[in-house]
Short mmCIF file of C-alpha atoms in Angstrom, two decimals:
data_model
loop_
_atom_site.label_atom_id
_atom_site.label_comp_id
_atom_site.label_asym_id
_atom_site.label_seq_id
_atom_site.Cartn_x
_atom_site.Cartn_y
_atom_site.Cartn_z
CA UNK A 51 -25.70 35.56 63.98
CA UNK A 52 -28.07 35.90 61.15
CA UNK A 53 -26.53 36.80 57.77
CA UNK A 54 -27.93 37.45 54.51
CA UNK A 55 -26.14 37.00 51.24
CA UNK A 56 -27.18 38.25 47.73
CA UNK A 57 -26.73 36.97 44.50
CA UNK A 58 -27.83 37.99 40.93
CA UNK A 59 -26.81 39.86 37.97
CA UNK A 60 -25.70 43.45 38.04
CA UNK A 61 -26.89 44.55 34.49
CA UNK A 62 -30.32 44.18 33.05
CA UNK A 63 -31.51 45.40 29.79
CA UNK A 64 -34.77 47.70 29.65
CA UNK A 65 -38.24 45.85 29.57
CA UNK A 66 -36.42 42.63 30.84
CA UNK A 67 -36.89 41.09 34.42
CA UNK A 68 -34.64 41.94 37.34
CA UNK A 69 -33.99 38.56 39.53
CA UNK A 70 -32.23 38.81 42.76
CA UNK A 71 -31.95 36.02 45.65
CA UNK A 72 -31.00 36.29 49.29
CA UNK A 73 -29.78 33.33 50.83
CA UNK A 74 -30.44 33.23 54.71
CA UNK A 75 -28.12 31.70 57.48
CA UNK A 76 -28.78 31.69 61.18
CA UNK A 77 -32.68 32.00 60.71
CA UNK A 78 -35.28 30.46 58.91
CA UNK A 79 -37.32 31.90 55.84
CA UNK A 80 -40.20 30.21 57.35
CA UNK A 81 -39.80 31.98 60.67
CA UNK A 82 -42.99 32.95 62.41
CA UNK A 83 -41.21 36.02 63.96
CA UNK A 84 -39.53 37.64 60.85
CA UNK A 85 -40.59 39.05 57.38
CA UNK A 86 -38.07 39.12 54.62
CA UNK A 87 -37.87 42.40 52.61
CA UNK A 88 -36.30 44.07 49.80
CA UNK A 89 -35.41 47.72 49.79
CA UNK A 90 -33.45 49.56 47.10
CA UNK A 91 -31.51 52.98 47.24
CA UNK A 92 -30.61 55.32 44.54
CA UNK A 93 -29.76 59.02 44.39
CA UNK A 94 -33.00 59.90 42.88
CA UNK A 95 -35.55 58.14 45.14
CA UNK A 96 -33.25 57.59 48.27
CA UNK A 97 -34.07 54.49 50.46
CA UNK A 98 -37.32 52.78 49.14
CA UNK A 99 -39.17 49.78 50.63
CA UNK A 100 -40.27 47.29 48.03
CA UNK A 101 -42.01 44.78 49.65
CA UNK A 102 -41.84 41.69 51.93
CA UNK A 103 -42.76 37.96 52.17
CA UNK A 104 -43.59 36.25 55.67
CA UNK A 105 -45.05 32.99 57.05
CA UNK A 106 -47.76 33.03 59.49
CA UNK A 107 -49.23 29.65 59.04
CA UNK A 108 -49.39 30.49 55.49
CA UNK A 109 -47.37 32.76 53.13
CA UNK A 110 -48.21 36.48 52.92
CA UNK A 111 -46.92 39.25 50.68
CA UNK A 112 -47.00 42.97 50.91
CA UNK A 113 -45.67 45.18 48.12
CA UNK A 114 -45.03 49.24 47.67
CA UNK A 115 -47.84 50.69 45.47
CA UNK A 116 -45.06 52.15 43.20
CA UNK A 117 -43.95 48.92 42.18
CA UNK A 118 -47.16 46.49 42.74
CA UNK A 119 -47.84 45.75 39.41
CA UNK A 120 -44.39 44.64 38.49
CA UNK A 121 -42.97 42.99 41.51
CA UNK A 122 -43.12 39.42 42.98
CA UNK A 123 -41.26 38.37 46.23
CA UNK A 124 -41.18 34.54 47.03
CA UNK A 125 -39.71 32.17 49.37
CA UNK A 126 -37.58 29.10 48.52
CA UNK A 127 -38.01 27.03 51.76
CA UNK A 128 -35.68 24.17 50.38
CA UNK A 129 -32.94 26.47 50.15
CA UNK A 130 -33.78 28.91 52.85
CA UNK A 131 -33.68 31.89 50.84
CA UNK A 132 -36.09 34.36 49.09
CA UNK A 133 -36.06 36.30 45.86
CA UNK A 134 -36.94 39.43 44.20
CA UNK A 135 -38.41 39.62 40.58
CA UNK A 136 -39.20 43.06 39.05
CA UNK A 137 -40.45 42.95 35.75
CA UNK A 138 -40.54 45.42 32.82
CA UNK A 139 -37.57 47.52 34.07
CA UNK A 140 -36.41 50.83 33.07
CA UNK A 141 -33.58 52.94 33.74
CA UNK A 142 -35.36 54.30 36.66
CA UNK A 143 -35.04 50.78 38.41
CA UNK A 144 -31.17 51.39 38.50
CA UNK A 145 -30.34 51.29 42.24
CA UNK A 146 -28.57 49.16 44.73
CA UNK A 147 -30.88 46.56 46.00
CA UNK A 148 -30.94 45.23 49.51
CA UNK A 149 -32.38 42.27 51.03
CA UNK A 150 -33.08 42.21 54.72
CA UNK A 151 -34.97 40.77 57.88
CA UNK A 152 -37.76 42.70 59.52
CA UNK A 153 -38.12 41.89 63.13
CA UNK A 154 -40.98 43.08 65.52
CA UNK A 155 -42.16 43.34 69.11
CA UNK A 156 -45.15 41.07 69.14
CA UNK A 157 -48.28 42.94 70.17
CA UNK A 158 -46.63 46.53 70.02
CA UNK A 159 -46.29 47.04 66.19
CA UNK A 160 -42.86 48.25 66.54
CA UNK A 161 -40.72 46.69 63.35
CA UNK A 162 -37.28 47.44 62.28
CA UNK A 163 -34.92 45.94 59.78
CA UNK A 164 -31.75 43.99 60.77
CA UNK A 165 -29.82 42.71 59.29
CA UNK A 166 -29.25 43.80 55.84
CA UNK A 167 -27.62 41.92 52.77
CA UNK A 168 -24.47 43.36 51.28
CA UNK A 169 -26.39 45.13 48.38
CA UNK A 170 -26.36 44.56 44.73
CA UNK A 171 -25.84 47.43 42.36
CA UNK A 172 -28.40 46.82 39.41
CA UNK A 173 -27.97 49.00 36.51
CA UNK A 174 -30.46 48.84 33.70
CA UNK A 175 -29.20 49.55 30.47
CA UNK A 176 -29.08 48.29 26.87
CA UNK B 142 -47.67 58.56 52.35
CA UNK B 143 -45.82 59.59 55.61
CA UNK B 144 -43.05 62.11 54.76
CA UNK B 145 -39.62 62.18 56.88
CA UNK B 146 -37.65 65.22 56.87
CA UNK B 147 -34.07 65.09 58.39
CA UNK B 148 -32.19 68.11 59.33
CA UNK B 149 -29.29 69.03 58.56
CA UNK B 150 -28.70 67.25 55.43
CA UNK B 151 -24.92 67.52 56.48
CA UNK B 152 -22.77 68.64 59.06
CA UNK B 153 -19.24 69.04 60.02
CA UNK B 154 -18.11 67.92 63.41
CA UNK B 155 -14.94 67.08 65.32
CA UNK B 156 -13.84 64.17 67.27
CA UNK B 157 -15.41 64.45 70.75
CA UNK B 158 -18.34 66.76 69.72
CA UNK B 159 -21.86 66.17 70.69
CA UNK B 160 -23.94 65.66 67.57
CA UNK B 161 -27.71 65.86 67.31
CA UNK B 162 -29.82 64.98 64.05
CA UNK B 163 -33.34 65.79 63.82
CA UNK B 164 -36.12 63.81 62.10
CA UNK B 165 -39.52 65.23 61.52
CA UNK B 166 -42.83 63.26 60.47
CA UNK B 167 -45.38 64.47 58.36
CA UNK B 168 -47.99 62.95 60.86
CA UNK B 169 -48.11 61.57 64.29
CA UNK B 170 -46.14 58.23 64.31
CA UNK B 171 -46.07 57.62 67.90
CA UNK B 172 -42.72 55.78 68.61
CA UNK B 173 -42.69 54.10 65.41
CA UNK B 174 -39.24 55.59 64.47
CA UNK B 175 -35.87 53.81 63.86
CA UNK B 176 -32.46 55.17 63.25
CA UNK B 177 -29.65 53.55 60.71
CA UNK B 178 -26.04 54.30 60.07
CA UNK B 179 -24.75 53.77 56.65
CA UNK B 180 -20.80 53.95 55.50
CA UNK B 181 -19.86 54.24 52.17
CA UNK B 182 -20.54 50.91 49.86
CA UNK B 183 -22.09 49.33 52.92
CA UNK B 184 -25.67 48.35 53.70
CA UNK B 185 -27.51 50.43 56.64
CA UNK B 186 -26.87 49.12 60.21
CA UNK B 187 -29.70 49.39 62.74
CA UNK B 188 -28.74 51.73 65.57
CA UNK B 189 -32.14 52.66 67.41
CA UNK B 190 -35.47 51.10 67.21
CA UNK B 191 -38.96 52.18 68.61
CA UNK B 192 -37.61 55.60 68.86
CA UNK B 193 -35.28 55.12 71.79
CA UNK B 194 -34.35 51.48 72.26
CA UNK B 195 -30.78 50.70 71.61
CA UNK B 196 -29.83 47.88 69.26
CA UNK B 197 -27.96 45.12 70.89
CA UNK B 198 -24.29 45.41 70.09
CA UNK B 199 -24.43 49.21 69.44
CA UNK B 200 -22.25 51.45 71.44
CA UNK B 201 -24.11 53.74 74.23
CA UNK B 202 -22.79 56.78 72.45
CA UNK B 203 -25.82 56.69 70.29
CA UNK B 204 -29.20 57.62 72.04
CA UNK B 205 -32.70 58.46 70.40
CA UNK B 206 -35.45 60.09 71.82
CA UNK B 207 -38.89 62.02 70.65
CA UNK B 208 -42.38 60.90 69.83
CA UNK B 209 -45.36 61.94 67.74
CA UNK B 210 -43.72 64.03 64.99
CA UNK B 211 -40.19 65.12 66.04
CA UNK B 212 -37.39 62.66 66.88
CA UNK B 213 -33.75 63.12 67.57
CA UNK B 214 -30.55 60.94 67.29
CA UNK B 215 -27.73 62.07 69.69
CA UNK B 216 -24.03 60.91 69.34
CA UNK B 217 -22.73 61.89 72.81
CA UNK B 218 -18.92 62.04 71.82
CA UNK B 219 -18.17 61.53 68.26
CA UNK B 220 -15.63 59.00 67.41
CA UNK B 221 -13.89 58.58 63.99
CA UNK B 222 -15.78 55.53 63.33
CA UNK B 223 -19.08 57.56 63.63
CA UNK B 224 -18.55 59.53 60.48
CA UNK B 225 -21.21 58.14 58.05
CA UNK B 226 -24.85 58.90 56.81
CA UNK B 227 -27.80 58.67 59.22
CA UNK B 228 -31.42 57.78 58.29
CA UNK B 229 -34.46 57.89 60.18
CA UNK B 230 -37.27 55.22 59.09
CA UNK B 231 -40.85 55.45 60.15
CA UNK B 232 -42.22 51.78 60.69
CA UNK B 233 -45.99 52.73 60.31
CA UNK B 234 -45.95 52.45 56.50
CA UNK B 235 -42.14 52.35 56.00
CA UNK B 236 -40.52 55.38 54.66
CA UNK B 237 -37.12 56.79 55.07
CA UNK B 238 -35.88 60.17 55.76
CA UNK B 239 -33.23 61.68 53.17
CA UNK B 240 -30.26 61.20 55.35
CA UNK B 241 -27.89 63.34 57.28
CA UNK B 242 -24.08 63.07 56.31
CA UNK B 243 -21.76 63.44 59.22
CA UNK B 244 -18.33 64.58 58.03
CA UNK B 245 -15.05 65.52 59.75
CA UNK B 246 -14.41 68.96 60.40
#
């Protein structure tokens, strides 16, 4: 059974960098059949996909246009985890952040998110 | 961006009721539609993927249907543990609906 365990600070000051980590058990961050995602949820924006990292003979990333200039998602293969960095945060980045695994049916293009991490409430405030 | 509109935004129902939640896409998404359940303070949980495929381990009370722009999640006989918020998600470019909160009548 795949489990994801998130860690990281719950309070970040404006203009600083938000950093969260997601530890994977029961699967590999280097899996050729999964991608590793970050999603956030806030009353203002609802559920918002932020981006993903995945390995298909080499590492790839995709990011949401809304955060593309500020975001980095990267794997740590030695620790079997992946991380989110979001730079230059503002109060609008206050949200519950979730990591997750993206699965797919090969050749069909169908994808879905399962499982999710437990969520981390990150507040951006001085 | 593909917009996902759920209706209703909330509903009240009794244990044993049949409940239907609708999700409409702003453009044709084929069967690229997933459904999630979220309980307060918890992460979303996958129920249905590819519009109608039941995720392993999920009770068969839940079913999904539809294609193109109009989709439905049905709970055949509402149980106490089903009171939650439900989200649809299109997997073409990954956007979520605004959610439907199912409350106890």
